Each structure stands twice: as C-alpha cells, then as structure tokens.
mmCIF file of the C-alpha atoms, coordinates in Angstrom:
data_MODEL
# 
_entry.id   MODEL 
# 
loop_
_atom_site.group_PDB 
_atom_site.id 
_atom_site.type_symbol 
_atom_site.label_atom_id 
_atom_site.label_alt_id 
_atom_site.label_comp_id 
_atom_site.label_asym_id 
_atom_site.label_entity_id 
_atom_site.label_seq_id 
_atom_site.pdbx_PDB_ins_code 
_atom_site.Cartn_x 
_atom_site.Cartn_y 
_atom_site.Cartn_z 
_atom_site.occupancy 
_atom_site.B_iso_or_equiv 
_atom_site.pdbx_formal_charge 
_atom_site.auth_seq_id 
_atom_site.auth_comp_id 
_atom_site.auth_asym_id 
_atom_site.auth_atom_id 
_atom_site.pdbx_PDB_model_num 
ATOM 1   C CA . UNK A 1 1   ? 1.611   -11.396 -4.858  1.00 0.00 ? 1   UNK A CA 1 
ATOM 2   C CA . UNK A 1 2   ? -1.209  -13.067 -2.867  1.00 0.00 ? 2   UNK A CA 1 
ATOM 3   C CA . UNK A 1 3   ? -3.311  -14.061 -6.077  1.00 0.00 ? 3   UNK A CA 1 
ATOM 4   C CA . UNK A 1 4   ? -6.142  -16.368 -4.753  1.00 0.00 ? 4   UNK A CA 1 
ATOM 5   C CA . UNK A 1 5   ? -5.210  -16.298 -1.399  1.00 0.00 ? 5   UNK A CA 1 
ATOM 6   C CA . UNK A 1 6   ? -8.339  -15.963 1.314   1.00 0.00 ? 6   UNK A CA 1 
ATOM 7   C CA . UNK A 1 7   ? -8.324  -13.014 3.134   1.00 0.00 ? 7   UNK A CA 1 
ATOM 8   C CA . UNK A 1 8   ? -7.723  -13.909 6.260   1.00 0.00 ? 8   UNK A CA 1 
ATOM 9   C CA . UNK A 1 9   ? -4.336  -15.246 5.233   1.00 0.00 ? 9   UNK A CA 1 
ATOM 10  C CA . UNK A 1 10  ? -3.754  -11.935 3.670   1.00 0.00 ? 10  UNK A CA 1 
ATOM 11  C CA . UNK A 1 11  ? -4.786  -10.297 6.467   1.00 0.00 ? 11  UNK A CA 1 
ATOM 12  C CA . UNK A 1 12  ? -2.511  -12.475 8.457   1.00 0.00 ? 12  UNK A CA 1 
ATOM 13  C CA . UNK A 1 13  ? 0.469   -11.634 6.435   1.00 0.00 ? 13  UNK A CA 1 
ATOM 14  C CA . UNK A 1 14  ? -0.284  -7.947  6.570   1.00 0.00 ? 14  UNK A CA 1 
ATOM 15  C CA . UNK A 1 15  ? -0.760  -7.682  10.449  1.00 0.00 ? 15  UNK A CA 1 
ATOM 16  C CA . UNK A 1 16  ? 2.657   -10.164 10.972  1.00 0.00 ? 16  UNK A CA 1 
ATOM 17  C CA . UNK A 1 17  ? 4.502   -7.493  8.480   1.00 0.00 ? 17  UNK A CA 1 
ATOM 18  C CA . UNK A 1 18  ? 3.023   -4.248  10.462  1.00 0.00 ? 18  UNK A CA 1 
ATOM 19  C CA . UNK A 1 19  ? 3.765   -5.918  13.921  1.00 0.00 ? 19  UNK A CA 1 
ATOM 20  C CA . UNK A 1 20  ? 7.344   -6.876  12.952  1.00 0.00 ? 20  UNK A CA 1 
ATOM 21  C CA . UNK A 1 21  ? 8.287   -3.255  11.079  1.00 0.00 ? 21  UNK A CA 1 
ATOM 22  C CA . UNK A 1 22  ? 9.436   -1.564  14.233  1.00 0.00 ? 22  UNK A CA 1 
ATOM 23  C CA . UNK A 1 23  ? 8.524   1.106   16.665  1.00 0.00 ? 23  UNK A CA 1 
ATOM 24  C CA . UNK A 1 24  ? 8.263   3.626   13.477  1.00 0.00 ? 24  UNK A CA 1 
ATOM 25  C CA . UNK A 1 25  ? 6.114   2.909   10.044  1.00 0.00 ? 25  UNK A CA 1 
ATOM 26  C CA . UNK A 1 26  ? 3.336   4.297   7.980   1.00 0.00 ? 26  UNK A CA 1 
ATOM 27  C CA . UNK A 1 27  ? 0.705   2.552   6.177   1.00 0.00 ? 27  UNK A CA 1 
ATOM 28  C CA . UNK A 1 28  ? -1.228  3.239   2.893   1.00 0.00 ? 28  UNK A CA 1 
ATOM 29  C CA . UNK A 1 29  ? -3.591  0.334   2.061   1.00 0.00 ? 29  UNK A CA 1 
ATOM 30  C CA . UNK A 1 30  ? -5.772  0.462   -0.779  1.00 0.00 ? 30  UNK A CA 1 
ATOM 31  C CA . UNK A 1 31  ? -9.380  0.978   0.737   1.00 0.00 ? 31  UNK A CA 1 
ATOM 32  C CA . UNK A 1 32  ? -11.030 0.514   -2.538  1.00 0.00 ? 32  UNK A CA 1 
ATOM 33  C CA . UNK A 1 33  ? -13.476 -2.382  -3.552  1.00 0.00 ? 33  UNK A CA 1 
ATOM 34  C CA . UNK A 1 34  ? -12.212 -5.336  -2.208  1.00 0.00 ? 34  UNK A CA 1 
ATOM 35  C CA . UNK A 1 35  ? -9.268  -3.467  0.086   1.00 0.00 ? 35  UNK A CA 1 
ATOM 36  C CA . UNK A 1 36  ? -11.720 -2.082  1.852   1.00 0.00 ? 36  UNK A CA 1 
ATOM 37  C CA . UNK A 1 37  ? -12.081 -4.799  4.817   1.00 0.00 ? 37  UNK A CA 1 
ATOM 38  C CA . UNK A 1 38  ? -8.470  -5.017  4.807   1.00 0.00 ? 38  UNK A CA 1 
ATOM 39  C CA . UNK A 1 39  ? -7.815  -1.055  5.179   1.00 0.00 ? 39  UNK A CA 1 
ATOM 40  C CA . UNK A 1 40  ? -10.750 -0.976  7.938   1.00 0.00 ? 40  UNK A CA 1 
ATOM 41  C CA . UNK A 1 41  ? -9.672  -3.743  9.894   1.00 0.00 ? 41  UNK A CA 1 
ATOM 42  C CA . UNK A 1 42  ? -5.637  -2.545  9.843   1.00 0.00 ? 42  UNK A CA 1 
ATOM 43  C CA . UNK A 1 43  ? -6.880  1.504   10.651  1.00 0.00 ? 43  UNK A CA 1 
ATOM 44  C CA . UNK A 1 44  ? -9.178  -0.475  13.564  1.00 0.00 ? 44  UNK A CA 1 
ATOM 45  C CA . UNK A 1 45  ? -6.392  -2.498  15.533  1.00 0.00 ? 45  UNK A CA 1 
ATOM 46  C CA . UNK A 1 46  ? -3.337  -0.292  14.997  1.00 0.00 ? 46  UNK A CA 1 
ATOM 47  C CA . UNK A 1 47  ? -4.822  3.108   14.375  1.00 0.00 ? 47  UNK A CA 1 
ATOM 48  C CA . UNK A 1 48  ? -3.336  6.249   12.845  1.00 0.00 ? 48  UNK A CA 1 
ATOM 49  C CA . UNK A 1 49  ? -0.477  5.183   10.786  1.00 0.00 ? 49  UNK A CA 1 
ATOM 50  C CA . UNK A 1 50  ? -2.834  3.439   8.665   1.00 0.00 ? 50  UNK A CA 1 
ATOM 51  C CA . UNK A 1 51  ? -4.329  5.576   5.897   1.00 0.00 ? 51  UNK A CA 1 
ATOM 52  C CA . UNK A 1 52  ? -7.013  4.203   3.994   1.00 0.00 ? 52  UNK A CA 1 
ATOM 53  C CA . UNK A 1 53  ? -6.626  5.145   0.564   1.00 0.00 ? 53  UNK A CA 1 
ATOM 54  C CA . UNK A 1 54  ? -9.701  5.992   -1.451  1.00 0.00 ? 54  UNK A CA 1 
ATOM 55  C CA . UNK A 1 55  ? -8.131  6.844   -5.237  1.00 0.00 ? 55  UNK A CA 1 
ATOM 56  C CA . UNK A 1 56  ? -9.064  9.868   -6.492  1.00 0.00 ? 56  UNK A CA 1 
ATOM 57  C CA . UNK A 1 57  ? -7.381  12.464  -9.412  1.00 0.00 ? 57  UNK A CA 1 
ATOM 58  C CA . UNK A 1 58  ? -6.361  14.353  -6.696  1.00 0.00 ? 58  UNK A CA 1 
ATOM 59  C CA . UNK A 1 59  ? -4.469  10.756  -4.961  1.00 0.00 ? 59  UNK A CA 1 
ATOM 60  C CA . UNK A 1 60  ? -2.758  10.495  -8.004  1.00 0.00 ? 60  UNK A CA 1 
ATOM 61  C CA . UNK A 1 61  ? -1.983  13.410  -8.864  1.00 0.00 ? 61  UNK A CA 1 
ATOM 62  C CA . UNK A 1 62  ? 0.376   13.622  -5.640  1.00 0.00 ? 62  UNK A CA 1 
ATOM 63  C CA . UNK A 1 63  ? 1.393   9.610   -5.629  1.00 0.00 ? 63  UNK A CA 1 
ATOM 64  C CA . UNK A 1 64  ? 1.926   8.933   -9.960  1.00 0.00 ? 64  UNK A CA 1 
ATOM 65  C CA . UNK A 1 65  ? 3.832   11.858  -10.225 1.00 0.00 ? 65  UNK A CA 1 
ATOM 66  C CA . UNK A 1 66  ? 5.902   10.859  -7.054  1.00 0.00 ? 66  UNK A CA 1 
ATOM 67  C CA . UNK A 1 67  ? 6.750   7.534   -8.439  1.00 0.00 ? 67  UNK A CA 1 
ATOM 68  C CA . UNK A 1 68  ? 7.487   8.685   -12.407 1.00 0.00 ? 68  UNK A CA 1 
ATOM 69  C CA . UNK A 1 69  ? 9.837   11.232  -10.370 1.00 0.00 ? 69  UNK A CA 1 
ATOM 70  C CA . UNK A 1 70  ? 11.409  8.733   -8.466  1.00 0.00 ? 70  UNK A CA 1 
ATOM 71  C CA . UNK A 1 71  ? 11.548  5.745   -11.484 1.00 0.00 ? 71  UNK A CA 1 
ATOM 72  C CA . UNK A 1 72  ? 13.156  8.624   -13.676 1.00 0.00 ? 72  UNK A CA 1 
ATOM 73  C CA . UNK A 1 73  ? 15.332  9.364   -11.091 1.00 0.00 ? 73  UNK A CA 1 
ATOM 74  C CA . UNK A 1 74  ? 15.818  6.000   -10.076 1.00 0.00 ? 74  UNK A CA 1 
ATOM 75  C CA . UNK A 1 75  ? 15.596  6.931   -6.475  1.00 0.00 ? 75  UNK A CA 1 
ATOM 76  C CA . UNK A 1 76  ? 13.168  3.931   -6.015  1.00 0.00 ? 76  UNK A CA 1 
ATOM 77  C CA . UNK A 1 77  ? 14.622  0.192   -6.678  1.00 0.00 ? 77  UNK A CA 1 
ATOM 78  C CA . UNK A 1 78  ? 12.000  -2.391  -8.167  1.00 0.00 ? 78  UNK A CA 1 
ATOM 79  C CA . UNK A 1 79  ? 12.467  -5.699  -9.102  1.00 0.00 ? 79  UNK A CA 1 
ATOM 80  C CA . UNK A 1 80  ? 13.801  -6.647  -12.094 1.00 0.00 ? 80  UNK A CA 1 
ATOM 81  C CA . UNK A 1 81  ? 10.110  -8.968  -12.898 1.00 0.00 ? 81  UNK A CA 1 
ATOM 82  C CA . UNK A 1 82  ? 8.444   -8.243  -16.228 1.00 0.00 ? 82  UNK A CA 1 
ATOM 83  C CA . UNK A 1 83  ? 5.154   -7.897  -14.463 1.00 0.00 ? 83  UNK A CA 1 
ATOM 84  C CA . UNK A 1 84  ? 6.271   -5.808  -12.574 1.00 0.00 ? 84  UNK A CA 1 
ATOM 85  C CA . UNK A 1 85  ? 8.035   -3.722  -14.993 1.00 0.00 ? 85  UNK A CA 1 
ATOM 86  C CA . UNK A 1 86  ? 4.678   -3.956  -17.720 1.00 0.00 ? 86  UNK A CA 1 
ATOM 87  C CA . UNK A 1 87  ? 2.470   -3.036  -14.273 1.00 0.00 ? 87  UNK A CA 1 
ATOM 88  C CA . UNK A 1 88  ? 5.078   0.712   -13.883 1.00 0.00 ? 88  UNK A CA 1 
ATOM 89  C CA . UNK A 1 89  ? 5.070   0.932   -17.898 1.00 0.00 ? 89  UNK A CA 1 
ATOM 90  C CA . UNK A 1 90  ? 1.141   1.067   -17.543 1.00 0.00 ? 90  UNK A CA 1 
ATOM 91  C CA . UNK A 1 91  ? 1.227   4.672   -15.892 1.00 0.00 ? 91  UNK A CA 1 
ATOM 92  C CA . UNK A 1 92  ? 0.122   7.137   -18.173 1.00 0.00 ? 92  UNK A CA 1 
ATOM 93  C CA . UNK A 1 93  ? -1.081  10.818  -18.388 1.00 0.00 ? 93  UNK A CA 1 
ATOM 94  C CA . UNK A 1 94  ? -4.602  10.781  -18.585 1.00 0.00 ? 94  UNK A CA 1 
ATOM 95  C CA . UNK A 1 95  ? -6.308  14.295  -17.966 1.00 0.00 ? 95  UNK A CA 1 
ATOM 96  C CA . UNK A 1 96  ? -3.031  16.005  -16.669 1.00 0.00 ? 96  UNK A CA 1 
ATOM 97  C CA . UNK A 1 97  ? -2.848  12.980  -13.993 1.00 0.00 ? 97  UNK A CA 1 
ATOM 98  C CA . UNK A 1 98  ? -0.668  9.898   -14.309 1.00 0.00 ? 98  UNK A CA 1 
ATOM 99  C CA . UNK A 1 99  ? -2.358  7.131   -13.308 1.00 0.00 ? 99  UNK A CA 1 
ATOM 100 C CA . UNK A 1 100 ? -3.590  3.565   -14.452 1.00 0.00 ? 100 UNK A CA 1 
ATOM 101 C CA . UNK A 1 101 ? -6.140  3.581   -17.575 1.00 0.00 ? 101 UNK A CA 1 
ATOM 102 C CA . UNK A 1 102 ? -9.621  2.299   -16.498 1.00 0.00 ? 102 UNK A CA 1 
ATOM 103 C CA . UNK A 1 103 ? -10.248 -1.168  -17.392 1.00 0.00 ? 103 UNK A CA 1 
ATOM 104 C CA . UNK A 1 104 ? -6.455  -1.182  -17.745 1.00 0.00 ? 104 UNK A CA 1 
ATOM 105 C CA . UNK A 1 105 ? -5.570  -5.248  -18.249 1.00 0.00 ? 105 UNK A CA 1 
ATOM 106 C CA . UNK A 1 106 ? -3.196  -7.514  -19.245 1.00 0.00 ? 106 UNK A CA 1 
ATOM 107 C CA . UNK A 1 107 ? -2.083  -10.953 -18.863 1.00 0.00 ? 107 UNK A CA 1 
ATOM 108 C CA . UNK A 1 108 ? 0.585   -12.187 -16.134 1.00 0.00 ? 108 UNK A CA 1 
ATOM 109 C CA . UNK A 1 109 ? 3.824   -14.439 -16.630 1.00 0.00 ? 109 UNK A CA 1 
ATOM 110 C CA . UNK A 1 110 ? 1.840   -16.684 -14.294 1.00 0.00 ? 110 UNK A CA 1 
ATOM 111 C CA . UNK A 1 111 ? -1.533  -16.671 -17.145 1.00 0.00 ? 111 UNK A CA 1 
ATOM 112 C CA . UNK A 1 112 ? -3.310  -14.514 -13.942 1.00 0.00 ? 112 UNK A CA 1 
ATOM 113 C CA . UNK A 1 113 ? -5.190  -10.817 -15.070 1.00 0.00 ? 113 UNK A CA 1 
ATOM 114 C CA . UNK A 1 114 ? -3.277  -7.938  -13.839 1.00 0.00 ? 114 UNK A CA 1 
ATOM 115 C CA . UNK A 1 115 ? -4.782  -4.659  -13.363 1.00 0.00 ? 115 UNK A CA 1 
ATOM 116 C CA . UNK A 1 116 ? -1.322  -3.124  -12.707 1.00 0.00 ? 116 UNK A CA 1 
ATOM 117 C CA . UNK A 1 117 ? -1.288  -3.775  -9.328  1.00 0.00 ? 117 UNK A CA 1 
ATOM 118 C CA . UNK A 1 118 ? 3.013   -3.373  -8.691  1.00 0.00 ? 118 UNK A CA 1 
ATOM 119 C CA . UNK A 1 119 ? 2.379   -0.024  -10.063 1.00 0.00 ? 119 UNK A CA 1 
ATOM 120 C CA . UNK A 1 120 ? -0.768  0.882   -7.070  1.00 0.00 ? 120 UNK A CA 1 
ATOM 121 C CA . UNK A 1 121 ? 1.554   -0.930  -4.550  1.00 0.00 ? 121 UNK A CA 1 
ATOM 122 C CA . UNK A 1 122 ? 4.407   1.248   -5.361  1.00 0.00 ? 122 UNK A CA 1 
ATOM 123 C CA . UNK A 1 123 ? 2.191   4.634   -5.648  1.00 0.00 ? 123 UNK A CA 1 
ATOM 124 C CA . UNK A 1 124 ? 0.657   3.570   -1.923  1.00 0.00 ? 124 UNK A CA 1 
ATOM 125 C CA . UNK A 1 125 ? 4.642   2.710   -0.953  1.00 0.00 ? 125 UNK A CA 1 
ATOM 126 C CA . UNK A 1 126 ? 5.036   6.713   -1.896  1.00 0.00 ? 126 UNK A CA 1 
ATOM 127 C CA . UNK A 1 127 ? 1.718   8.293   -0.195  1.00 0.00 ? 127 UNK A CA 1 
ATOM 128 C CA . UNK A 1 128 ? 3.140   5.493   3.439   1.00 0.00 ? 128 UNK A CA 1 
ATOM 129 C CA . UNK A 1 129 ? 6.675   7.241   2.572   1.00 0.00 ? 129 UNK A CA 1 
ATOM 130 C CA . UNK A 1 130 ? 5.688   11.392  2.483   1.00 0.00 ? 130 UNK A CA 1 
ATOM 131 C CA . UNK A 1 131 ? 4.124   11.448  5.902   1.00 0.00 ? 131 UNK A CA 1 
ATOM 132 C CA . UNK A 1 132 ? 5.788   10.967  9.120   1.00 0.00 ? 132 UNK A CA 1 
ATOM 133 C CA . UNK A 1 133 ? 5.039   8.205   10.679  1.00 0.00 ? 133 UNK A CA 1 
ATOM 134 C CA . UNK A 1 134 ? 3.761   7.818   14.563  1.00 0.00 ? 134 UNK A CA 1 
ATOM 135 C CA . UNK A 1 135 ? 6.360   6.420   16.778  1.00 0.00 ? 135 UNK A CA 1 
ATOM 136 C CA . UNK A 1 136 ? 4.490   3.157   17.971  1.00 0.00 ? 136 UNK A CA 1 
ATOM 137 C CA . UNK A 1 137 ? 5.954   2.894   21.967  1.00 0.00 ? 137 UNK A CA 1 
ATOM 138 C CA . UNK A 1 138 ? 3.238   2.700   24.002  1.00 0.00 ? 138 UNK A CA 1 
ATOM 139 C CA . UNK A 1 139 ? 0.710   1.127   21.655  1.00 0.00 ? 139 UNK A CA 1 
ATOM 140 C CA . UNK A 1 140 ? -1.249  -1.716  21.907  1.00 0.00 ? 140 UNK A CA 1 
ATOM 141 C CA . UNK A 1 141 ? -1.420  -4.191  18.801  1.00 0.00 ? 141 UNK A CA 1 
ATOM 142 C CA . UNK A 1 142 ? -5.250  -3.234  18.900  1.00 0.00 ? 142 UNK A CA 1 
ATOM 143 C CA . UNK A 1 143 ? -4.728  0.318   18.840  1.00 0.00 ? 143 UNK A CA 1 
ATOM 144 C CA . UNK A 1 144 ? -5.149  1.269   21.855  1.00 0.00 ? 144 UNK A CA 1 
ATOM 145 C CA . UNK A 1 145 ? -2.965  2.838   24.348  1.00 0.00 ? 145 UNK A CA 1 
ATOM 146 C CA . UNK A 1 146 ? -0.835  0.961   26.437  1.00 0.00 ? 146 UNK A CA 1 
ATOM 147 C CA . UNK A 1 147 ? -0.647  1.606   29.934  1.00 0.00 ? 147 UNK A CA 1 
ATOM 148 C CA . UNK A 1 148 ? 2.823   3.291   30.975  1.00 0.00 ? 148 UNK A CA 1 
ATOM 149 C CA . UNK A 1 149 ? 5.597   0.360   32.646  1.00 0.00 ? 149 UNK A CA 1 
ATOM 150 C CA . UNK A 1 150 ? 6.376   0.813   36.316  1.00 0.00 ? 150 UNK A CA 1 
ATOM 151 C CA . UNK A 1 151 ? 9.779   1.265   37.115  1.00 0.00 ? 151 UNK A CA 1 
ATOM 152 C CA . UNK A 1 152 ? 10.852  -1.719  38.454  1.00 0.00 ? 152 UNK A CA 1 
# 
C-alpha cells in the first residue's frame, strides 16, 4: 500500500509498473475523488488501455460479482494479510449489487483507516482482466504513435 505517500511518488511507481508490464496490459485505475489525477494523467501519456473507472451500481455489478465468483472459486490468489482478507470479507449485497458499504471503515494492522481498498484493487484487477488489452508496439510512452523503424 502507498499510505501517505505524495503523489508524485505514486505516480512514479504506477508509470515504472505500466512501462515495465510488456508489449500487452490493461489498466483500470480508480478515477474517483482523489484517483482522479492519477487515472487522467495515466489515460493522457499511454492512452487506451487505461480505463478510468468512475464506480457506479452498474461497475459493480459486473466487477463484485466477478471477484465473489472468482474468491469462491478460488480462481484468483490473494495474499494471505488480514487486511487484506477483512478488506474482501467487506463485500456485501447491497441492493442486488455486491459492493463496499458506504462509509464502510475499519482499522488497519498498521493503526491506518481502511476503506476496503484490497477489495477495489482486486474488483479494478477484474474490470483490467475482461477486456483485451491493446498490443503496445509502436507506442510512445506519451501515448502517442511511434513512428515505424527503417529497415536497417
């Protein structure tokens, strides 16, 4: 977790990750409150395999039930952290919709709030995961295209 961290180091991290995840990946970054810079800023340099997720019933509808499916199933692997584990245990129907109660909070190993933020990370994990992603040859870190290599 990056509790407390500025975000520009965030950003940092999260721009080293996407550069260093291959020719082929998918993005889902909360675009919510304060994830909204961060969302903007990654959709801005690297383009369409960033999503910027506004939550919505509809969101998670799709993305809670996904990751119930796949936790029942145990098709996804999490680690083995009680906050992590309290954040997934959080999920609940609410309104035919599993997703996080509002003003959902509790308090961390670490004495920190959590808002049930592992859970969120692994529902955005899903939405990155259902779409195929843009194969990334020939794209510039900012987004734009590259121009083709001569032969040589």
């Amino acid at each position: 977790e990056l509790r407390g961290l500025p975000f520009a180091q965030q950003r940092q991290i999260l721009f080293y990750v996407i550069e260093n995840a291959g020719r082929r990946w998918r993005a889902s970054i909360d675009a919510s409150g304060l994830g909204m810079e961060m969302a903007e800023n990654a959709r801005l340099k690297y383009g369409a395999n960033v999503v910027e997720v506004s939550f919505s019933n509809a969101w998670y509808a799709e993305n809670g039930t996904k990751l119930v499916t796949s936790v029942t199933e145990l098709s996804v692997t999490v680690p083995a952290v009680d906050d992590v584990i309290s954040d997934i245990c959080a999920l609940s129907w609410i309104g035919g919709v599993v997703k996080i109660p509002d003003k959902h909070e509790t308090v961390g190993l670490d004495g920190g709030k959590r808002h049930a933020d592992a859970a969120i990370a692994l529902m955005l994990t899903e939405d990155a995961a259902s779409e195929e992603p843009i194969d990334m040859d020939g794209v510039k870190t900012d987004g734009e295209a590259a121009a083709p290599e001569a032969d040589g």
